[in-house]
PDB file of C-alpha atoms in Angstrom:
ATOM      1  CA  MET A   1    -102.147-282.896  63.341  1.00 52.00           C
ATOM      2  CA  THR A   2    -100.378-286.103  63.957  1.00 56.00           C
ATOM      3  CA  TYR A   3     -97.964-286.712  66.667  1.00 62.00           C
ATOM      4  CA  LYS A   4     -95.400-287.485  64.096  1.00 68.00           C
ATOM      5  CA  GLY A   5     -95.919-284.197  62.359  1.00 74.00           C
ATOM      6  CA  TYR A   6     -95.308-282.370  65.747  1.00 78.00           C
ATOM      7  CA  ASP A   7     -92.251-284.415  66.312  1.00 77.00           C
ATOM      8  CA  ILE A   8     -90.752-283.262  63.171  1.00 80.00           C
ATOM      9  CA  LEU A   9     -91.386-279.657  63.959  1.00 79.00           C
ATOM     10  CA  ALA A  10     -90.248-280.065  67.515  1.00 78.00           C
ATOM     11  CA  LEU A  11     -86.962-281.615  66.449  1.00 77.00           C
ATOM     12  CA  ARG A  12     -86.416-278.359  64.213  1.00 81.00           C
ATOM     13  CA  PHE A  13     -87.569-275.797  66.558  1.00 80.00           C
ATOM     14  CA  GLY A  14     -87.197-277.266  70.085  1.00 78.00           C
ATOM     15  CA  LYS A  15     -89.978-278.235  72.386  1.00 77.00           C
ATOM     16  CA  ASP A  16     -89.915-274.915  74.377  1.00 77.00           C
ATOM     17  CA  THR A  17     -90.991-272.648  71.666  1.00 77.00           C
ATOM     18  CA  ILE A  18     -93.557-275.243  69.847  1.00 81.00           C
ATOM     19  CA  ILE A  19     -95.968-276.332  72.480  1.00 80.00           C
ATOM     20  CA  TYR A  20     -98.500-279.147  71.307  1.00 82.00           C
ATOM     21  CA  CYS A  21    -101.766-278.947  73.415  1.00 79.00           C
ATOM     22  CA  ASP A  22    -104.474-281.851  72.983  1.00 79.00           C
ATOM     23  CA  LYS A  23    -106.598-280.826  75.965  1.00 80.00           C
ATOM     24  CA  THR A  24    -109.122-279.303  73.689  1.00 79.00           C
ATOM     25  CA  LEU A  25    -111.620-280.875  71.186  1.00 80.00           C
ATOM     26  CA  ASN A  26    -109.122-280.056  68.327  1.00 80.00           C
ATOM     27  CA  PRO A  27    -105.547-280.356  69.180  1.00 83.00           C
ATOM     28  CA  TYR A  28    -103.437-277.271  68.313  1.00 85.00           C
ATOM     29  CA  ILE A  29     -99.859-276.240  68.263  1.00 87.00           C
ATOM     30  CA  GLU A  30     -98.830-272.933  69.933  1.00 87.00           C
ATOM     31  CA  VAL A  31     -95.971-271.183  68.250  1.00 88.00           C
ATOM     32  CA  SER A  32     -94.396-267.946  69.315  1.00 87.00           C
ATOM     33  CA  SER A  33     -95.365-265.097  67.120  1.00 86.00           C
ATOM     34  CA  ASP A  34     -91.829-264.027  66.077  1.00 86.00           C
ATOM     35  CA  GLN A  35     -91.195-267.539  64.600  1.00 86.00           C
ATOM     36  CA  ILE A  36     -94.587-268.028  62.778  1.00 88.00           C
ATOM     37  CA  GLN A  37     -93.107-267.485  59.328  1.00 88.00           C
ATOM     38  CA  GLU A  38     -90.242-269.729  59.742  1.00 87.00           C
ATOM     39  CA  VAL A  39     -92.557-272.642  61.088  1.00 87.00           C
ATOM     40  CA  CYS A  40     -95.005-272.000  58.074  1.00 89.00           C
ATOM     41  CA  ILE A  41     -92.189-272.211  55.443  1.00 90.00           C
ATOM     42  CA  TYR A  42     -90.965-275.406  57.298  1.00 88.00           C
ATOM     43  CA  ILE A  43     -94.365-277.107  57.586  1.00 87.00           C
ATOM     44  CA  ARG A  44     -95.360-276.230  54.061  1.00 88.00           C
ATOM     45  CA  TYR A  45     -92.192-277.543  52.236  1.00 89.00           C
ATOM     46  CA  HIS A  46     -91.053-280.469  54.540  1.00 85.00           C
ATOM     47  CA  PRO A  47     -91.308-283.514  52.334  1.00 85.00           C
ATOM     48  CA  GLU A  48     -93.084-285.512  54.939  1.00 83.00           C
ATOM     49  CA  LEU A  49     -95.570-282.884  56.001  1.00 82.00           C
ATOM     50  CA  LYS A  50     -96.472-280.783  52.912  1.00 86.00           C
ATOM     51  CA  PHE A  51     -99.335-278.676  54.357  1.00 87.00           C
ATOM     52  CA  SER A  52     -99.901-277.064  51.191  1.00 88.00           C
ATOM     53  CA  PHE A  53    -103.504-275.984  51.642  1.00 91.00           C
ATOM     54  CA  PHE A  54    -104.237-272.833  53.763  1.00 91.00           C
ATOM     55  CA  PHE A  55    -107.864-273.082  55.192  1.00 88.00           C
ATOM     56  CA  SER A  56    -108.291-270.070  57.029  1.00 91.00           C
ATOM     57  CA  LEU A  57    -106.758-267.485  59.515  1.00 92.00           C
ATOM     58  CA  SER A  58    -108.700-265.976  62.282  1.00 92.00           C
ATOM     59  CA  GLY A  59    -108.123-263.676  65.138  1.00 92.00           C
ATOM     60  CA  VAL A  60    -109.525-263.824  68.696  1.00 93.00           C
ATOM     61  CA  ASP A  61    -109.357-261.024  71.245  1.00 92.00           C
ATOM     62  CA  TYR A  62    -108.609-261.799  74.923  1.00 92.00           C
ATOM     63  CA  PRO A  63    -108.766-258.345  76.705  1.00 91.00           C
ATOM     64  CA  GLU A  64    -108.251-260.002  80.151  1.00 92.00           C
ATOM     65  CA  LYS A  65    -104.927-261.457  79.057  1.00 91.00           C
ATOM     66  CA  ASN A  66    -104.157-258.424  76.968  1.00 91.00           C
ATOM     67  CA  ARG A  67    -103.416-260.714  73.972  1.00 91.00           C
ATOM     68  CA  ILE A  68    -104.653-261.318  70.302  1.00 92.00           C
ATOM     69  CA  THR A  69    -104.500-264.711  69.221  1.00 93.00           C
ATOM     70  CA  LEU A  70    -104.084-265.677  65.665  1.00 92.00           C
ATOM     71  CA  VAL A  71    -105.589-269.231  64.532  1.00 93.00           C
ATOM     72  CA  TYR A  72    -103.999-270.755  61.426  1.00 91.00           C
ATOM     73  CA  HIS A  73    -105.801-273.671  59.949  1.00 91.00           C
ATOM     74  CA  LEU A  74    -103.804-275.641  57.405  1.00 89.00           C
ATOM     75  CA  PHE A  75    -104.462-278.941  55.723  1.00 89.00           C
ATOM     76  CA  SER A  76    -101.969-281.489  54.178  1.00 86.00           C
ATOM     77  CA  MET A  77    -103.030-283.393  51.056  1.00 87.00           C
ATOM     78  CA  LYS A  78    -100.096-285.930  51.654  1.00 84.00           C
ATOM     79  CA  LEU A  79    -101.151-286.739  55.331  1.00 81.00           C
ATOM     80  CA  LYS A  80    -104.779-286.037  54.705  1.00 83.00           C
ATOM     81  CA  THR A  81    -104.960-284.122  58.112  1.00 84.00           C
ATOM     82  CA  LEU A  82    -105.661-280.638  59.541  1.00 85.00           C
ATOM     83  CA  CYS A  83    -103.273-278.597  61.580  1.00 86.00           C
ATOM     84  CA  VAL A  84    -104.029-275.702  63.878  1.00 88.00           C
ATOM     85  CA  LEU A  85    -101.347-273.116  64.797  1.00 88.00           C
ATOM     86  CA  LYS A  86    -101.859-270.618  67.165  1.00 90.00           C
ATOM     87  CA  ALA A  87     -99.708-267.457  67.771  1.00 91.00           C
ATOM     88  CA  SER A  88    -100.398-264.838  70.217  1.00 90.00           C
ATOM     89  CA  VAL A  89     -99.281-261.117  70.094  1.00 92.00           C
ATOM     90  CA  ASN A  90     -99.533-258.199  72.440  1.00 91.00           C
ATOM     91  CA  ARG A  91    -102.868-256.399  72.391  1.00 90.00           C
ATOM     92  CA  ASN A  92    -101.241-252.825  72.652  1.00 90.00           C
ATOM     93  CA  HIS A  93     -98.771-253.472  69.882  1.00 89.00           C
ATOM     94  CA  PRO A  94    -100.184-256.258  67.651  1.00 90.00           C
ATOM     95  CA  GLU A  95     -97.551-257.054  64.961  1.00 90.00           C
ATOM     96  CA  LEU A  96     -96.244-260.242  63.528  1.00 90.00           C
ATOM     97  CA  GLU A  97     -94.705-261.514  60.335  1.00 90.00           C
ATOM     98  CA  SER A  98     -97.052-261.863  57.347  1.00 90.00           C
ATOM     99  CA  ILE A  99     -97.210-265.328  55.740  1.00 90.00           C
ATOM    100  CA  GLU A 100     -98.460-264.131  52.286  1.00 89.00           C
ATOM    101  CA  SER A 101     -95.117-265.224  50.776  1.00 89.00           C
ATOM    102  CA  VAL A 102     -95.828-268.860  52.005  1.00 90.00           C
ATOM    103  CA  TRP A 103     -99.528-268.962  51.018  1.00 90.00           C
ATOM    104  CA  LYS A 104    -100.519-266.129  48.800  1.00 89.00           C
ATOM    105  CA  THR A 105    -104.133-266.580  49.921  1.00 90.00           C
ATOM    106  CA  ALA A 106    -103.254-265.778  53.366  1.00 89.00           C
ATOM    107  CA  GLY A 107    -102.958-262.021  52.496  1.00 90.00           C
ATOM    108  CA  TRP A 108    -106.602-261.611  52.305  1.00 93.00           C
ATOM    109  CA  PHE A 109    -107.267-263.116  55.665  1.00 92.00           C
ATOM    110  CA  GLU A 110    -104.499-260.891  57.056  1.00 91.00           C
ATOM    111  CA  ARG A 111    -106.149-257.808  55.574  1.00 92.00           C
ATOM    112  CA  GLU A 112    -109.434-258.792  57.107  1.00 92.00           C
ATOM    113  CA  ILE A 113    -107.869-259.214  60.574  1.00 93.00           C
ATOM    114  CA  HIS A 114    -106.059-255.874  60.240  1.00 92.00           C
ATOM    115  CA  ASP A 115    -109.393-254.279  59.330  1.00 91.00           C
ATOM    116  CA  LEU A 116    -111.284-255.677  62.247  1.00 91.00           C
ATOM    117  CA  LEU A 117    -108.843-256.469  64.960  1.00 91.00           C
ATOM    118  CA  GLY A 118    -105.888-254.083  64.275  1.00 89.00           C
ATOM    119  CA  VAL A 119    -103.292-256.539  63.842  1.00 91.00           C
ATOM    120  CA  ASN A 120    -100.270-255.196  61.787  1.00 91.00           C
ATOM    121  CA  PHE A 121     -98.724-257.895  59.443  1.00 90.00           C
ATOM    122  CA  ILE A 122     -95.063-257.039  58.609  1.00 90.00           C
ATOM    123  CA  ARG A 123     -93.971-257.252  55.055  1.00 89.00           C
ATOM    124  CA  HIS A 124     -97.612-257.676  53.775  1.00 89.00           C
ATOM    125  CA  SER A 125     -97.750-256.490  50.026  1.00 90.00           C
ATOM    126  CA  ASN A 126    -100.991-254.165  50.716  1.00 89.00           C
ATOM    127  CA  MET A 127    -101.733-253.684  54.298  1.00 88.00           C
ATOM    128  CA  LYS A 128    -104.810-251.639  54.442  1.00 88.00           C
ATOM    129  CA  ARG A 129    -108.579-252.006  55.270  1.00 90.00           C
ATOM    130  CA  LEU A 130    -110.321-254.535  53.275  1.00 89.00           C
ATOM    131  CA  LEU A 131    -114.115-254.220  54.003  1.00 89.00           C
ATOM    132  CA  LEU A 132    -114.593-251.045  56.065  1.00 89.00           C
ATOM    133  CA  PRO A 133    -114.102-247.555  54.700  1.00 88.00           C
ATOM    134  CA  ASP A 134    -110.601-246.257  54.649  1.00 87.00           C
ATOM    135  CA  ASP A 135    -111.428-243.455  57.228  1.00 88.00           C
ATOM    136  CA  TRP A 136    -112.962-245.788  59.745  1.00 88.00           C
ATOM    137  CA  VAL A 137    -111.881-245.159  63.498  1.00 86.00           C
ATOM    138  CA  GLY A 138    -111.179-248.190  65.677  1.00 86.00           C
ATOM    139  CA  TYR A 139    -111.352-251.915  65.242  1.00 90.00           C
ATOM    140  CA  PRO A 140    -114.851-253.363  65.569  1.00 90.00           C
ATOM    141  CA  LEU A 141    -114.321-256.990  66.555  1.00 91.00           C
ATOM    142  CA  ARG A 142    -112.163-255.947  69.683  1.00 90.00           C
ATOM    143  CA  LYS A 143    -114.190-256.508  72.868  1.00 90.00           C
ATOM    144  CA  ASP A 144    -113.778-252.891  74.119  1.00 89.00           C
ATOM    145  CA  TYR A 145    -114.946-251.240  70.928  1.00 88.00           C
ATOM    146  CA  LYS A 146    -117.545-248.465  71.323  1.00 86.00           C
ATOM    147  CA  GLU A 147    -119.567-247.327  68.325  1.00 85.00           C
ATOM    148  CA  PRO A 148    -119.308-243.580  67.923  1.00 84.00           C
ATOM    149  CA  LEU A 149    -122.501-241.588  67.862  1.00 84.00           C
ATOM    150  CA  LEU A 150    -121.903-240.403  64.336  1.00 84.00           C
ATOM    151  CA  TYR A 151    -120.470-241.571  61.167  1.00 86.00           C
ATOM    152  CA  HIS A 152    -120.211-239.014  58.373  1.00 86.00           C
ATOM    153  CA  ASP A 153    -123.201-237.047  59.946  1.00 81.00           C
ATOM    154  CA  MET A 154    -125.268-240.193  59.976  1.00 83.00           C
ATOM    155  CA  GLU A 155    -126.704-241.347  63.401  1.00 81.00           C
ATOM    156  CA  THR A 156    -125.595-244.677  64.335  1.00 81.00           C
ATOM    157  CA  SER A 157    -128.398-245.412  66.839  1.00 81.00           C
ATOM    158  CA  ARG A 158    -132.237-245.630  66.562  1.00 83.00           C
ATOM    159  CA  ASP A 159    -134.809-245.061  69.194  1.00 81.00           C
ATOM    160  CA  LYS A 160    -136.970-248.126  70.163  1.00 77.00           C
ATOM    161  CA  PRO A 161    -140.598-247.586  69.384  1.00 72.00           C
ATOM    162  CA  SER A 162    -142.529-246.437  72.514  1.00 69.00           C
TER     163      SER A 162
ATOM    164  CA  MET B   1    -161.089-239.960  38.823  1.00 59.00           C
ATOM    165  CA  LYS B   2    -163.878-237.992  40.458  1.00 65.00           C
ATOM    166  CA  GLY B   3    -165.376-235.097  39.120  1.00 72.00           C
ATOM    167  CA  ASN B   4    -164.982-236.105  35.376  1.00 80.00           C
ATOM    168  CA  ILE B   5    -167.461-235.453  32.749  1.00 82.00           C
ATOM    169  CA  ILE B   6    -168.080-238.088  30.267  1.00 83.00           C
ATOM    170  CA  ILE B   7    -169.663-237.266  27.038  1.00 84.00           C
ATOM    171  CA  THR B   8    -170.701-240.709  25.657  1.00 82.00           C
ATOM    172  CA  ASP B   9    -171.936-239.889  22.121  1.00 85.00           C
ATOM    173  CA  LYS B  10    -168.878-237.673  21.435  1.00 84.00           C
ATOM    174  CA  ASN B  11    -166.337-240.115  22.825  1.00 86.00           C
ATOM    175  CA  THR B  12    -164.972-237.513  25.164  1.00 89.00           C
ATOM    176  CA  ILE B  13    -163.929-237.187  28.855  1.00 87.00           C
ATOM    177  CA  VAL B  14    -163.541-233.768  30.359  1.00 88.00           C
ATOM    178  CA  SER B  15    -161.044-233.561  33.282  1.00 87.00           C
ATOM    179  CA  THR B  16    -158.535-231.527  34.955  1.00 85.00           C
ATOM    180  CA  MET B  17    -154.905-231.267  33.854  1.00 84.00           C
ATOM    181  CA  ASP B  18    -153.627-232.591  37.262  1.00 83.00           C
ATOM    182  CA  ASP B  19    -155.863-235.493  37.163  1.00 85.00           C
ATOM    183  CA  VAL B  20    -154.584-236.459  33.732  1.00 87.00           C
ATOM    184  CA  ILE B  21    -150.945-236.010  34.545  1.00 86.00           C
ATOM    185  CA  ASN B  22    -151.349-237.938  37.807  1.00 87.00           C
ATOM    186  CA  TRP B  23    -152.973-240.735  35.964  1.00 88.00           C
ATOM    187  CA  MET B  24    -150.267-240.735  33.362  1.00 89.00           C
ATOM    188  CA  ARG B  25    -147.622-240.678  36.010  1.00 88.00           C
ATOM    189  CA  LYS B  26    -148.997-243.340  38.286  1.00 88.00           C
ATOM    190  CA  SER B  27    -149.531-245.715  35.181  1.00 91.00           C
ATOM    191  CA  SER B  28    -145.841-245.689  34.516  1.00 90.00           C
ATOM    192  CA  ILE B  29    -143.860-245.787  37.826  1.00 90.00           C
ATOM    193  CA  TRP B  30    -140.339-246.823  36.640  1.00 92.00           C
ATOM    194  CA  TYR B  31    -138.288-247.799  39.726  1.00 91.00           C
ATOM    195  CA  LEU B  32    -134.567-247.786  40.439  1.00 90.00           C
ATOM    196  CA  LEU B  33    -133.101-251.239  41.075  1.00 82.00           C
ATOM    197  CA  PHE B  34    -131.438-251.005  44.537  1.00 83.00           C
ATOM    198  CA  GLY B  35    -131.192-254.637  45.788  1.00 84.00           C
ATOM    199  CA  THR B  36    -128.481-254.587  48.642  1.00 87.00           C
ATOM    200  CA  ALA B  37    -129.595-257.987  50.195  1.00 87.00           C
ATOM    201  CA  CYS B  38    -131.955-260.728  50.213  1.00 89.00           C
ATOM    202  CA  CYS B  39    -135.013-258.487  49.932  1.00 90.00           C
ATOM    203  CA  ALA B  40    -133.713-257.933  46.085  1.00 90.00           C
ATOM    204  CA  ILE B  41    -134.719-261.616  45.661  1.00 91.00           C
ATOM    205  CA  GLU B  42    -138.260-260.860  46.586  1.00 91.00           C
ATOM    206  CA  LEU B  43    -138.128-257.708  44.468  1.00 90.00           C
ATOM    207  CA  MET B  44    -137.083-259.918  41.537  1.00 89.00           C
ATOM    208  CA  GLN B  45    -139.943-262.216  42.357  1.00 90.00           C
ATOM    209  CA  THR B  46    -142.425-259.331  42.272  1.00 90.00           C
ATOM    210  CA  GLY B  47    -141.367-258.495  38.747  1.00 87.00           C
ATOM    211  CA  GLY B  48    -142.003-262.165  37.843  1.00 87.00           C
ATOM    212  CA  PRO B  49    -145.284-263.597  36.192  1.00 90.00           C
ATOM    213  CA  ARG B  50    -147.289-264.311  39.403  1.00 90.00           C
ATOM    214  CA  THR B  51    -147.339-260.736  40.991  1.00 89.00           C
ATOM    215  CA  ASP B  52    -146.210-258.944  37.870  1.00 89.00           C
ATOM    216  CA  LEU B  53    -145.244-255.424  38.412  1.00 89.00           C
ATOM    217  CA  ASP B  54    -145.004-254.836  34.631  1.00 89.00           C
ATOM    218  CA  ARG B  55    -148.915-255.020  34.361  1.00 90.00           C
ATOM    219  CA  ILE B  56    -149.301-251.642  36.256  1.00 89.00           C
ATOM    220  CA  GLY B  57    -146.543-250.101  34.213  1.00 89.00           C
ATOM    221  CA  SER B  58    -143.847-250.553  36.532  1.00 89.00           C
ATOM    222  CA  VAL B  59    -140.454-251.532  34.935  1.00 89.00           C
ATOM    223  CA  PHE B  60    -137.030-251.503  36.364  1.00 88.00           C
ATOM    224  CA  ARG B  61    -134.353-248.944  35.315  1.00 87.00           C
ATOM    225  CA  SER B  62    -130.784-249.312  35.954  1.00 88.00           C
ATOM    226  CA  THR B  63    -130.090-245.586  36.023  1.00 90.00           C
ATOM    227  CA  PRO B  64    -131.407-243.047  38.659  1.00 91.00           C
ATOM    228  CA  ARG B  65    -131.970-240.515  35.910  1.00 91.00           C
ATOM    229  CA  GLN B  66    -134.957-242.394  34.399  1.00 91.00           C
ATOM    230  CA  ALA B  67    -136.387-243.421  37.715  1.00 91.00           C
ATOM    231  CA  ASP B  68    -139.419-241.958  39.505  1.00 89.00           C
ATOM    232  CA  LEU B  69    -139.325-244.542  42.413  1.00 91.00           C
ATOM    233  CA  MET B  70    -136.410-245.999  44.468  1.00 92.00           C
ATOM    234  CA  ILE B  71    -136.966-249.356  46.177  1.00 91.00           C
ATOM    235  CA  VAL B  72    -134.331-249.654  48.796  1.00 91.00           C
ATOM    236  CA  ALA B  73    -134.426-253.515  49.194  1.00 90.00           C
ATOM    237  CA  GLY B  74    -132.182-254.769  51.870  1.00 89.00           C
ATOM    238  CA  THR B  75    -129.531-254.065  54.515  1.00 92.00           C
ATOM    239  CA  VAL B  76    -127.919-250.548  54.039  1.00 91.00           C
ATOM    240  CA  THR B  77    -124.228-250.296  55.404  1.00 91.00           C
ATOM    241  CA  TYR B  78    -122.683-246.916  56.063  1.00 90.00           C
ATOM    242  CA  LYS B  79    -120.403-247.458  53.086  1.00 89.00           C
ATOM    243  CA  MET B  80    -123.538-248.160  50.813  1.00 90.00           C
ATOM    244  CA  ALA B  81    -125.697-245.220  52.484  1.00 91.00           C
ATOM    245  CA  GLU B  82    -123.319-242.662  50.968  1.00 90.00           C
ATOM    246  CA  ARG B  83    -123.924-244.019  47.385  1.00 91.00           C
ATOM    247  CA  ILE B  84    -127.737-244.263  48.041  1.00 91.00           C
ATOM    248  CA  VAL B  85    -127.729-240.391  49.016  1.00 92.00           C
ATOM    249  CA  LEU B  86    -125.798-239.670  45.699  1.00 92.00           C
ATOM    250  CA  LEU B  87    -128.254-241.876  43.642  1.00 92.00           C
ATOM    251  CA  TYR B  88    -131.247-240.200  45.340  1.00 92.00           C
ATOM    252  CA  HIS B  89    -130.078-236.949  44.351  1.00 91.00           C
ATOM    253  CA  GLN B  90    -129.513-237.998  40.920  1.00 92.00           C
ATOM    254  CA  MET B  91    -133.280-238.911  40.370  1.00 90.00           C
ATOM    255  CA  ALA B  92    -135.415-236.174  38.685  1.00 87.00           C
ATOM    256  CA  ASP B  93    -138.276-234.550  40.704  1.00 81.00           C
ATOM    257  CA  PRO B  94    -140.924-235.633  41.750  1.00 85.00           C
ATOM    258  CA  LYS B  95    -139.484-238.715  43.385  1.00 88.00           C
ATOM    259  CA  TYR B  96    -140.576-241.579  45.747  1.00 91.00           C
ATOM    260  CA  VAL B  97    -138.988-243.937  48.013  1.00 92.00           C
ATOM    261  CA  ILE B  98    -139.984-247.281  49.270  1.00 92.00           C
ATOM    262  CA  SER B  99    -138.223-248.828  52.057  1.00 92.00           C
ATOM    263  CA  MET B 100    -138.583-252.462  51.736  1.00 92.00           C
ATOM    264  CA  GLY B 101    -138.011-255.006  54.681  1.00 90.00           C
ATOM    265  CA  SER B 102    -136.927-254.701  58.239  1.00 90.00           C
ATOM    266  CA  CYS B 103    -133.420-253.834  57.618  1.00 90.00           C
ATOM    267  CA  ALA B 104    -134.065-250.731  55.355  1.00 90.00           C
ATOM    268  CA  ASN B 105    -136.884-249.883  57.763  1.00 90.00           C
ATOM    269  CA  CYS B 106    -134.923-249.761  61.006  1.00 89.00           C
ATOM    270  CA  GLY B 107    -131.886-251.836  60.700  1.00 86.00           C
ATOM    271  CA  GLY B 108    -133.639-255.153  61.588  1.00 85.00           C
ATOM    272  CA  LEU B 109    -131.845-258.068  62.455  1.00 88.00           C
ATOM    273  CA  PHE B 110    -128.524-255.985  62.356  1.00 89.00           C
ATOM    274  CA  GLN B 111    -129.463-253.156  64.600  1.00 86.00           C
ATOM    275  CA  ASN B 112    -126.653-253.923  66.993  1.00 86.00           C
ATOM    276  CA  SER B 113    -124.157-254.105  64.195  1.00 87.00           C
ATOM    277  CA  TYR B 114    -121.269-251.653  63.860  1.00 89.00           C
ATOM    278  CA  SER B 115    -121.422-251.169  60.244  1.00 89.00           C
ATOM    279  CA  VAL B 116    -125.130-250.974  59.275  1.00 90.00           C
ATOM    280  CA  LEU B 117    -127.335-248.069  59.013  1.00 90.00           C
ATOM    281  CA  LYS B 118    -130.249-248.134  61.251  1.00 89.00           C
ATOM    282  CA  GLY B 119    -132.967-247.365  58.786  1.00 88.00           C
ATOM    283  CA  VAL B 120    -132.742-245.711  55.467  1.00 90.00           C
ATOM    284  CA  ASP B 121    -134.873-242.908  56.696  1.00 88.00           C
ATOM    285  CA  LYS B 122    -131.887-241.457  58.544  1.00 88.00           C
ATOM    286  CA  ILE B 123    -130.617-240.264  55.183  1.00 90.00           C
ATOM    287  CA  ILE B 124    -133.400-239.887  52.726  1.00 90.00           C
ATOM    288  CA  PRO B 125    -137.132-239.360  53.068  1.00 90.00           C
ATOM    289  CA  VAL B 126    -139.187-242.460  52.847  1.00 91.00           C
ATOM    290  CA  ASP B 127    -142.831-242.449  51.640  1.00 90.00           C
ATOM    291  CA  ILE B 128    -143.860-246.018  52.213  1.00 92.00           C
ATOM    292  CA  TYR B 129    -142.424-248.668  54.711  1.00 93.00           C
ATOM    293  CA  VAL B 130    -142.956-252.500  53.711  1.00 93.00           C
ATOM    294  CA  PRO B 131    -142.531-254.577  56.891  1.00 92.00           C
ATOM    295  CA  GLY B 132    -141.354-258.047  56.585  1.00 90.00           C
ATOM    296  CA  CYS B 133    -138.090-260.059  56.593  1.00 90.00           C
ATOM    297  CA  PRO B 134    -138.339-260.307  53.556  1.00 89.00           C
ATOM    298  CA  PRO B 135    -141.668-258.909  52.580  1.00 92.00           C
ATOM    299  CA  ARG B 136    -143.608-261.313  50.308  1.00 92.00           C
ATOM    300  CA  PRO B 137    -144.204-260.009  46.579  1.00 92.00           C
ATOM    301  CA  GLU B 138    -147.946-259.196  47.483  1.00 92.00           C
ATOM    302  CA  ALA B 139    -146.534-256.864  50.222  1.00 92.00           C
ATOM    303  CA  LEU B 140    -144.281-254.944  48.014  1.00 91.00           C
ATOM    304  CA  MET B 141    -147.087-254.667  45.444  1.00 92.00           C
ATOM    305  CA  GLU B 142    -149.307-253.365  48.070  1.00 92.00           C
ATOM    306  CA  GLY B 143    -146.534-250.870  48.732  1.00 92.00           C
ATOM    307  CA  VAL B 144    -146.399-249.693  45.023  1.00 92.00           C
ATOM    308  CA  LEU B 145    -150.252-249.564  44.987  1.00 92.00           C
ATOM    309  CA  ALA B 146    -149.869-247.066  47.951  1.00 92.00           C
ATOM    310  CA  ILE B 147    -147.497-244.932  45.997  1.00 91.00           C
ATOM    311  CA  ARG B 148    -149.920-244.830  43.197  1.00 90.00           C
ATOM    312  CA  GLU B 149    -152.490-243.471  45.555  1.00 89.00           C
ATOM    313  CA  ILE B 150    -150.069-240.899  46.960  1.00 88.00           C
ATOM    314  CA  MET B 151    -149.367-239.797  43.286  1.00 87.00           C
ATOM    315  CA  MET B 152    -153.233-239.330  42.626  1.00 86.00           C
ATOM    316  CA  LYS B 153    -153.318-236.577  45.274  1.00 84.00           C
ATOM    317  CA  GLU B 154    -150.489-234.417  43.975  1.00 82.00           C
ATOM    318  CA  ASN B 155    -150.968-230.972  42.352  1.00 81.00           C
ATOM    319  CA  TYR B 156    -147.942-230.840  40.074  1.00 78.00           C
ATOM    320  CA  LEU B 157    -149.159-227.857  38.044  1.00 77.00           C
ATOM    321  CA  LYS B 158    -149.691-225.737  41.072  1.00 77.00           C
ATOM    322  CA  ASN B 159    -146.459-226.680  42.686  1.00 76.00           C
ATOM    323  CA  HIS B 160    -144.526-226.452  39.386  1.00 72.00           C
ATOM    324  CA  GLY B 161    -143.693-230.034  38.849  1.00 68.00           C
ATOM    325  CA  ARG B 162    -142.591-230.670  42.668  1.00 73.00           C
ATOM    326  CA  ARG B 163    -144.291-232.729  45.288  1.00 76.00           C
ATOM    327  CA  SER B 164    -146.925-230.975  47.518  1.00 69.00           C
ATOM    328  CA  ASN B 165    -145.002-232.194  50.602  1.00 64.00           C
ATOM    329  CA  ASP B 166    -141.415-231.853  49.154  1.00 56.00           C
ATOM    330  CA  ILE B 167    -138.799-231.145  51.623  1.00 47.00           C
TER     331      ILE B 167
END
C-alpha cells in the first residue's frame, strides 16, 4: 500500500480510525471492525485505488489480548500494489460485517474462519461450517481448543507403542 | 497346495474343496478403491506395468459390493471415517482390509491433528499394516501377497463362508 492510497483513505475516514503501521515487514492498515465494510467498498471502487482483487482473508487468535484479528489481503491492478487491512474483534463475541457483497469470493474465506475460529459474519448469505461436520463442537484453531476424548464413538487419541 | 494327489496319466489332481476354493479366491482378489490421500498415487503405481497387481488377478472395483479387499490408502478424517465404516459393511463376507501407509496405520504425520482419525483400526478390523510414508509399490505388493497367504489358511466350508477369525 502506498502512502498515497493511505492518504486517500485517511481523508475520507479520519486518521483516528484508520491507523497506518509500517513497523512490520509488510505495512498494514488497521481498521475498526464496525467500519470494515465501508472501507472495503471505498477502497474497491475509488477511481484512484481500485483494489479489485481479493487475495485472502485469514484469522489470528490472540488469547492474551482477548482479541481475534482478521487480516485482509487486497491487490490493485491499477496501482500494482498489495494492501493489508487488519480488523480485530472481541474474542467472546466475535462479530463483524461480511464483505461478501464487495468481493464475492470473500464469502468462502469467511465461512472457513467461521468454521475454525468461530467468527460470526453478519449478513453473510450462508453462514455455516465449511470443512468440519455440522455437529462439531468448538473451534479448533483457537489456542485454547481442547480435543474431546470421543467423536461419534471414535477414540481421538492413540497410545504410543511401548 | 500340500497333500494333493496328482495322477499324471489321467491329467487329474485330487484335492480338498477348501484348497480349491481358497486357491480360486486368492487368484482373484478384487480390491475396493479407497484412496484418501497421497498413498493413492502409490496404489495407482502398484496397478501400473512395473509392479502390476493385475498379474495376480487383482483388479480394482469402484463398488464395495464386488470387492473382497479394502485398501485404505491415506489419511482418514473423522468425516471420512463414517463413510469407511459404511462401505466396509457393504462389502460381502469374507472381507479383508489392508491399512496402507503411516496415516492409516496410526495417524502418522497428523497424529496431533484435531480432525484426523488415529489409525483406521479404531473403526474396522485390519489384517495387514503396510508401513511407509507412502509405501513403495513393492511394499503394497508384499501386503497383497500376505493377504493371499491368509486366504490359503481359511476353512470356508466349515465356517459357512465366513472367516475363521471373524469378529
